PDB file of C-alpha atoms in Angstrom:
ATOM      1  CA  UNK A 208     134.743 202.184  89.646  1.00 41.00           C
ATOM      2  CA  UNK A 209     137.896 204.059  88.726  1.00 50.00           C
ATOM      3  CA  UNK A 210     140.986 201.872  88.480  1.00 54.00           C
ATOM      4  CA  UNK A 211     144.115 203.783  89.379  1.00 56.00           C
ATOM      5  CA  UNK A 212     147.072 203.268  87.043  1.00 64.00           C
ATOM      6  CA  UNK A 213     150.343 201.670  88.113  1.00 70.00           C
ATOM      7  CA  UNK A 214     153.429 203.449  86.817  1.00 72.00           C
ATOM      8  CA  UNK A 215     156.864 202.092  85.992  1.00 77.00           C
ATOM      9  CA  UNK A 216     160.236 203.826  85.782  1.00 81.00           C
ATOM     10  CA  UNK A 217     160.447 206.112  82.764  1.00 78.00           C
ATOM     11  CA  UNK A 218     156.698 206.157  82.094  1.00 76.00           C
ATOM     12  CA  UNK A 219     155.047 209.555  81.476  1.00 76.00           C
ATOM     13  CA  UNK A 220     152.387 210.709  83.935  1.00 72.00           C
ATOM     14  CA  UNK A 221     149.620 212.462  81.956  1.00 73.00           C
ATOM     15  CA  UNK A 222     147.067 214.998  83.176  1.00 66.00           C
ATOM     16  CA  UNK A 223     144.269 212.429  82.755  1.00 65.00           C
ATOM     17  CA  UNK A 224     146.240 210.012  84.992  1.00 64.00           C
ATOM     18  CA  UNK A 225     146.615 212.736  87.621  1.00 61.00           C
ATOM     19  CA  UNK A 226     142.906 213.627  87.382  1.00 59.00           C
ATOM     20  CA  UNK A 227     141.825 210.008  87.878  1.00 60.00           C
ATOM     21  CA  UNK A 228     143.990 209.779  91.008  1.00 60.00           C
ATOM     22  CA  UNK A 229     142.675 213.101  92.333  1.00 60.00           C
ATOM     23  CA  UNK A 230     139.051 211.966  91.974  1.00 60.00           C
ATOM     24  CA  UNK A 231     139.209 208.932  94.231  1.00 64.00           C
ATOM     25  CA  UNK A 232     139.218 208.211  97.930  1.00 87.00           C
ATOM     26  CA  UNK A 233     138.767 210.403 100.966  1.00 93.00           C
ATOM     27  CA  UNK A 234     139.470 214.130 101.132  1.00 94.00           C
ATOM     28  CA  UNK A 235     140.729 215.697 104.356  1.00 96.00           C
ATOM     29  CA  UNK A 236     138.374 218.418 105.640  1.00 97.00           C
ATOM     30  CA  UNK A 237     139.444 219.248 109.182  1.00 97.00           C
ATOM     31  CA  UNK A 238     140.691 217.880 112.476  1.00 98.00           C
ATOM     32  CA  UNK A 239     140.896 219.106 116.022  1.00 97.00           C
ATOM     33  CA  UNK A 240     141.204 218.226 119.660  1.00 96.00           C
ATOM     34  CA  UNK A 241     138.318 217.317 121.925  1.00 93.00           C
ATOM     35  CA  UNK A 242     138.290 219.401 125.080  1.00 87.00           C
ATOM     36  CA  UNK A 243     136.130 220.267 128.041  1.00 87.00           C
ATOM     37  CA  UNK A 244     132.752 218.473 127.962  1.00 91.00           C
ATOM     38  CA  UNK A 245     131.679 219.611 124.435  1.00 94.00           C
ATOM     39  CA  UNK A 246     133.522 220.375 121.195  1.00 95.00           C
ATOM     40  CA  UNK A 247     131.876 221.696 118.020  1.00 97.00           C
ATOM     41  CA  UNK A 248     133.099 221.245 114.446  1.00 97.00           C
ATOM     42  CA  UNK A 249     131.190 224.031 112.692  1.00 97.00           C
ATOM     43  CA  UNK A 250     130.969 224.097 108.895  1.00 97.00           C
ATOM     44  CA  UNK A 251     132.553 220.688 108.259  1.00 97.00           C
ATOM     45  CA  UNK A 252     129.662 219.485 106.037  1.00 97.00           C
ATOM     46  CA  UNK A 253     128.919 221.043 102.642  1.00 95.00           C
ATOM     47  CA  UNK A 254     127.268 220.078  99.369  1.00 93.00           C
ATOM     48  CA  UNK A 255     130.724 219.113  98.044  1.00 94.00           C
ATOM     49  CA  UNK A 256     130.368 215.661  99.657  1.00 95.00           C
ATOM     50  CA  UNK A 257     127.375 213.451 100.370  1.00 95.00           C
ATOM     51  CA  UNK A 258     129.038 211.100 102.888  1.00 97.00           C
ATOM     52  CA  UNK A 259     131.784 211.546 105.475  1.00 98.00           C
ATOM     53  CA  UNK A 260     134.276 209.490 107.513  1.00 98.00           C
ATOM     54  CA  UNK A 261     134.868 210.587 111.109  1.00 98.00           C
ATOM     55  CA  UNK A 262     137.908 209.157 112.911  1.00 97.00           C
ATOM     56  CA  UNK A 263     138.357 209.504 116.671  1.00 94.00           C
ATOM     57  CA  UNK A 264     141.744 208.663 118.174  1.00 93.00           C
ATOM     58  CA  UNK A 265     143.135 208.681 121.686  1.00 89.00           C
ATOM     59  CA  UNK A 266     139.799 209.389 123.363  1.00 88.00           C
ATOM     60  CA  UNK A 267     140.034 209.677 127.105  1.00 83.00           C
ATOM     61  CA  UNK A 268     137.356 210.879 129.532  1.00 79.00           C
ATOM     62  CA  UNK A 269     138.094 211.944 133.100  1.00 76.00           C
ATOM     63  CA  UNK A 270     135.758 209.447 134.754  1.00 74.00           C
ATOM     64  CA  UNK A 271     135.196 205.710 134.544  1.00 68.00           C
ATOM     65  CA  UNK A 272     132.581 204.226 132.234  1.00 68.00           C
ATOM     66  CA  UNK A 273     131.717 207.496 130.505  1.00 79.00           C
ATOM     67  CA  UNK A 274     130.229 207.780 126.998  1.00 83.00           C
ATOM     68  CA  UNK A 275     131.122 210.054 124.111  1.00 87.00           C
ATOM     69  CA  UNK A 276     127.998 211.268 122.298  1.00 89.00           C
ATOM     70  CA  UNK A 277     127.365 213.124 119.037  1.00 92.00           C
ATOM     71  CA  UNK A 278     124.694 215.487 117.708  1.00 93.00           C
ATOM     72  CA  UNK A 279     124.518 217.304 114.388  1.00 94.00           C
ATOM     73  CA  UNK A 280     124.719 221.099 114.140  1.00 95.00           C
ATOM     74  CA  UNK A 281     123.026 223.791 112.096  1.00 94.00           C
ATOM     75  CA  UNK A 282     125.406 226.681 112.611  1.00 94.00           C
ATOM     76  CA  UNK A 283     126.197 226.279 116.306  1.00 94.00           C
ATOM     77  CA  UNK A 284     122.742 224.966 117.271  1.00 93.00           C
ATOM     78  CA  UNK A 285     122.522 221.239 118.056  1.00 92.00           C
ATOM     79  CA  UNK A 286     119.893 219.182 116.226  1.00 88.00           C
ATOM     80  CA  UNK A 287     116.487 218.529 117.749  1.00 75.00           C
ATOM     81  CA  UNK A 288     116.973 215.884 120.418  1.00 78.00           C
ATOM     82  CA  UNK A 289     113.652 214.038 120.150  1.00 81.00           C
ATOM     83  CA  UNK A 290     114.367 212.739 116.641  1.00 85.00           C
ATOM     84  CA  UNK A 291     117.359 210.430 117.109  1.00 87.00           C
ATOM     85  CA  UNK A 292     117.271 206.687 116.752  1.00 83.00           C
ATOM     86  CA  UNK A 293     120.590 205.271 117.920  1.00 84.00           C
ATOM     87  CA  UNK A 294     122.017 202.064 119.301  1.00 83.00           C
ATOM     88  CA  UNK A 295     125.475 200.823 120.228  1.00 84.00           C
ATOM     89  CA  UNK A 296     126.237 197.197 121.079  1.00 82.00           C
ATOM     90  CA  UNK A 297     129.246 195.942 123.043  1.00 80.00           C
ATOM     91  CA  UNK A 298     131.354 192.788 122.853  1.00 77.00           C
ATOM     92  CA  UNK A 299     134.335 192.040 125.053  1.00 76.00           C
ATOM     93  CA  UNK A 300     137.344 189.793 124.649  1.00 71.00           C
ATOM     94  CA  UNK A 301     136.197 186.190 124.820  1.00 64.00           C
ATOM     95  CA  UNK A 302     132.980 186.905 122.946  1.00 61.00           C
ATOM     96  CA  UNK A 303     130.849 187.982 125.898  1.00 66.00           C
ATOM     97  CA  UNK A 304     127.987 190.176 124.695  1.00 65.00           C
ATOM     98  CA  UNK A 305     126.802 193.073 126.768  1.00 68.00           C
ATOM     99  CA  UNK A 306     123.738 195.281 126.570  1.00 66.00           C
ATOM    100  CA  UNK A 307     122.878 197.443 123.627  1.00 71.00           C
ATOM    101  CA  UNK A 308     122.490 201.121 124.514  1.00 75.00           C
ATOM    102  CA  UNK A 309     119.624 202.985 122.842  1.00 76.00           C
ATOM    103  CA  UNK A 310     118.975 206.681 122.638  1.00 82.00           C
ATOM    104  CA  UNK A 311     116.375 209.002 121.141  1.00 82.00           C
ATOM    105  CA  UNK A 312     118.310 212.134 122.104  1.00 86.00           C
ATOM    106  CA  UNK A 313     121.838 211.686 120.667  1.00 87.00           C
ATOM    107  CA  UNK A 314     124.130 209.144 119.008  1.00 87.00           C
ATOM    108  CA  UNK A 315     126.210 206.951 121.303  1.00 84.00           C
ATOM    109  CA  UNK A 316     129.735 206.677 119.843  1.00 84.00           C
ATOM    110  CA  UNK A 317     132.059 205.018 122.329  1.00 81.00           C
ATOM    111  CA  UNK A 318     132.660 204.380 125.984  1.00 76.00           C
ATOM    112  CA  UNK A 319     135.936 204.824 127.800  1.00 74.00           C
ATOM    113  CA  UNK A 320     137.230 204.417 131.313  1.00 67.00           C
ATOM    114  CA  UNK A 321     139.517 206.734 133.223  1.00 65.00           C
ATOM    115  CA  UNK A 322     143.105 205.898 132.297  1.00 67.00           C
ATOM    116  CA  UNK A 323     142.232 204.093 129.039  1.00 74.00           C
ATOM    117  CA  UNK A 324     142.038 205.277 125.443  1.00 80.00           C
ATOM    118  CA  UNK A 325     139.426 204.514 122.812  1.00 87.00           C
ATOM    119  CA  UNK A 326     139.617 204.774 119.019  1.00 91.00           C
ATOM    120  CA  UNK A 327     136.880 204.560 116.407  1.00 93.00           C
ATOM    121  CA  UNK A 328     135.628 205.446 112.955  1.00 96.00           C
ATOM    122  CA  UNK A 329     132.146 206.375 111.818  1.00 96.00           C
ATOM    123  CA  UNK A 330     130.530 207.050 108.456  1.00 97.00           C
ATOM    124  CA  UNK A 331     127.860 209.748 108.258  1.00 97.00           C
ATOM    125  CA  UNK A 332     125.382 209.692 105.373  1.00 96.00           C
ATOM    126  CA  UNK A 333     123.522 212.703 103.913  1.00 94.00           C
ATOM    127  CA  UNK A 334     124.157 215.337 106.598  1.00 95.00           C
ATOM    128  CA  UNK A 335     123.873 218.185 104.047  1.00 93.00           C
ATOM    129  CA  UNK A 336     120.849 216.803 102.176  1.00 91.00           C
ATOM    130  CA  UNK A 337     117.243 217.602 103.049  1.00 87.00           C
ATOM    131  CA  UNK A 338     116.845 213.975 104.115  1.00 88.00           C
ATOM    132  CA  UNK A 339     117.370 211.782 107.160  1.00 91.00           C
ATOM    133  CA  UNK A 340     120.983 211.697 108.301  1.00 92.00           C
ATOM    134  CA  UNK A 341     122.393 208.297 109.227  1.00 93.00           C
ATOM    135  CA  UNK A 342     125.570 206.948 110.741  1.00 93.00           C
ATOM    136  CA  UNK A 343     127.289 203.573 111.209  1.00 96.00           C
ATOM    137  CA  UNK A 344     130.517 202.866 113.015  1.00 94.00           C
ATOM    138  CA  UNK A 345     132.654 201.000 115.458  1.00 93.00           C
ATOM    139  CA  UNK A 346     135.143 201.698 118.218  1.00 90.00           C
ATOM    140  CA  UNK A 347     137.496 199.897 120.570  1.00 86.00           C
ATOM    141  CA  UNK A 348     138.604 200.397 124.153  1.00 82.00           C
ATOM    142  CA  UNK A 349     141.654 198.654 125.612  1.00 73.00           C
ATOM    143  CA  UNK A 350     141.229 198.447 129.370  1.00 67.00           C
ATOM    144  CA  UNK A 351     143.674 197.083 131.931  1.00 62.00           C
ATOM    145  CA  UNK A 352     142.100 193.614 131.954  1.00 67.00           C
ATOM    146  CA  UNK A 353     139.869 193.486 128.867  1.00 69.00           C
ATOM    147  CA  UNK A 354     139.328 194.630 125.301  1.00 76.00           C
ATOM    148  CA  UNK A 355     135.948 196.107 124.363  1.00 79.00           C
ATOM    149  CA  UNK A 356     134.477 196.569 120.884  1.00 84.00           C
ATOM    150  CA  UNK A 357     131.426 198.719 120.159  1.00 85.00           C
ATOM    151  CA  UNK A 358     129.378 198.603 116.937  1.00 89.00           C
ATOM    152  CA  UNK A 359     126.256 200.485 116.048  1.00 90.00           C
ATOM    153  CA  UNK A 360     124.509 203.172 114.145  1.00 90.00           C
ATOM    154  CA  UNK A 361     121.486 205.356 113.989  1.00 89.00           C
ATOM    155  CA  UNK A 362     119.541 208.033 112.224  1.00 90.00           C
ATOM    156  CA  UNK A 363     118.374 211.582 112.801  1.00 90.00           C
ATOM    157  CA  UNK A 364     114.777 211.441 111.685  1.00 86.00           C
ATOM    158  CA  UNK A 365     114.328 214.985 110.361  1.00 86.00           C
ATOM    159  CA  UNK A 366     114.997 216.364 106.879  1.00 86.00           C
ATOM    160  CA  UNK A 367     117.461 218.946 108.176  1.00 88.00           C
ATOM    161  CA  UNK A 368     120.548 220.212 106.342  1.00 92.00           C
ATOM    162  CA  UNK A 369     123.297 219.867 108.940  1.00 94.00           C
ATOM    163  CA  UNK A 370     126.628 221.638 108.536  1.00 95.00           C
ATOM    164  CA  UNK A 371     128.532 220.524 111.616  1.00 97.00           C
ATOM    165  CA  UNK A 372     129.013 218.126 114.533  1.00 96.00           C
ATOM    166  CA  UNK A 373     129.038 218.384 118.306  1.00 96.00           C
ATOM    167  CA  UNK A 374     130.879 215.790 120.386  1.00 95.00           C
ATOM    168  CA  UNK A 375     130.081 215.793 124.098  1.00 92.00           C
ATOM    169  CA  UNK A 376     130.519 213.764 127.267  1.00 90.00           C
ATOM    170  CA  UNK A 377     129.414 213.906 130.885  1.00 86.00           C
ATOM    171  CA  UNK A 378     132.991 214.639 131.971  1.00 87.00           C
ATOM    172  CA  UNK A 379     136.074 216.380 130.562  1.00 87.00           C
ATOM    173  CA  UNK A 380     137.317 214.587 127.443  1.00 88.00           C
ATOM    174  CA  UNK A 381     140.413 214.600 125.255  1.00 88.00           C
ATOM    175  CA  UNK A 382     141.385 213.027 121.952  1.00 91.00           C
ATOM    176  CA  UNK A 383     141.486 213.948 118.262  1.00 95.00           C
ATOM    177  CA  UNK A 384     138.694 214.075 115.687  1.00 97.00           C
ATOM    178  CA  UNK A 385     139.535 213.943 111.954  1.00 98.00           C
ATOM    179  CA  UNK A 386     136.855 214.519 109.317  1.00 98.00           C
ATOM    180  CA  UNK A 387     137.136 213.391 105.675  1.00 98.00           C
ATOM    181  CA  UNK A 388     134.646 213.627 102.817  1.00 97.00           C
ATOM    182  CA  UNK A 389     134.060 210.752 100.404  1.00 96.00           C
ATOM    183  CA  UNK A 390     134.780 211.999  96.873  1.00 92.00           C
ATOM    184  CA  UNK A 391     131.938 211.859  94.404  1.00 86.00           C
ATOM    185  CA  UNK A 392     132.628 210.151  91.069  1.00 71.00           C
TER     186      UNK A 392
END
């Protein structure tokens, strides 16, 4: 683990100090708005990073109780749908547990109701490697009378080198997606 230095007034910042700070943390790759019923982020994965952080903010969907889903891309072609293993569990304010949603055709990310906004973050593992691609994450949805929290994950069970993401919903969606890569040591 790299320990970042703490500097005091008058201290000299060396090139090795700057290099150690540059080789830590998350690196911004791209961001963009969700629109219509599907939005692609083509070319966001490369061999530069092994793992990625996806942040979704201000998600709204134009119908009540609608899900946001995700599939991986090769170019602009979505990944094979029969090879997903995905689940997303739900808890509400007060600790009430709700069903867990399962899918073999896409990853469930978050649910939102008309007039509410959801936010979430997800880590994606190995999308560029010739190995199974996995994800884990969580999201929240503040509704008029309750607070919902979703947690889950999944895998795409093929050894496919993915280079992008598709977000889609059953109805028109809006919000912002930001993609970062985890720096390698």
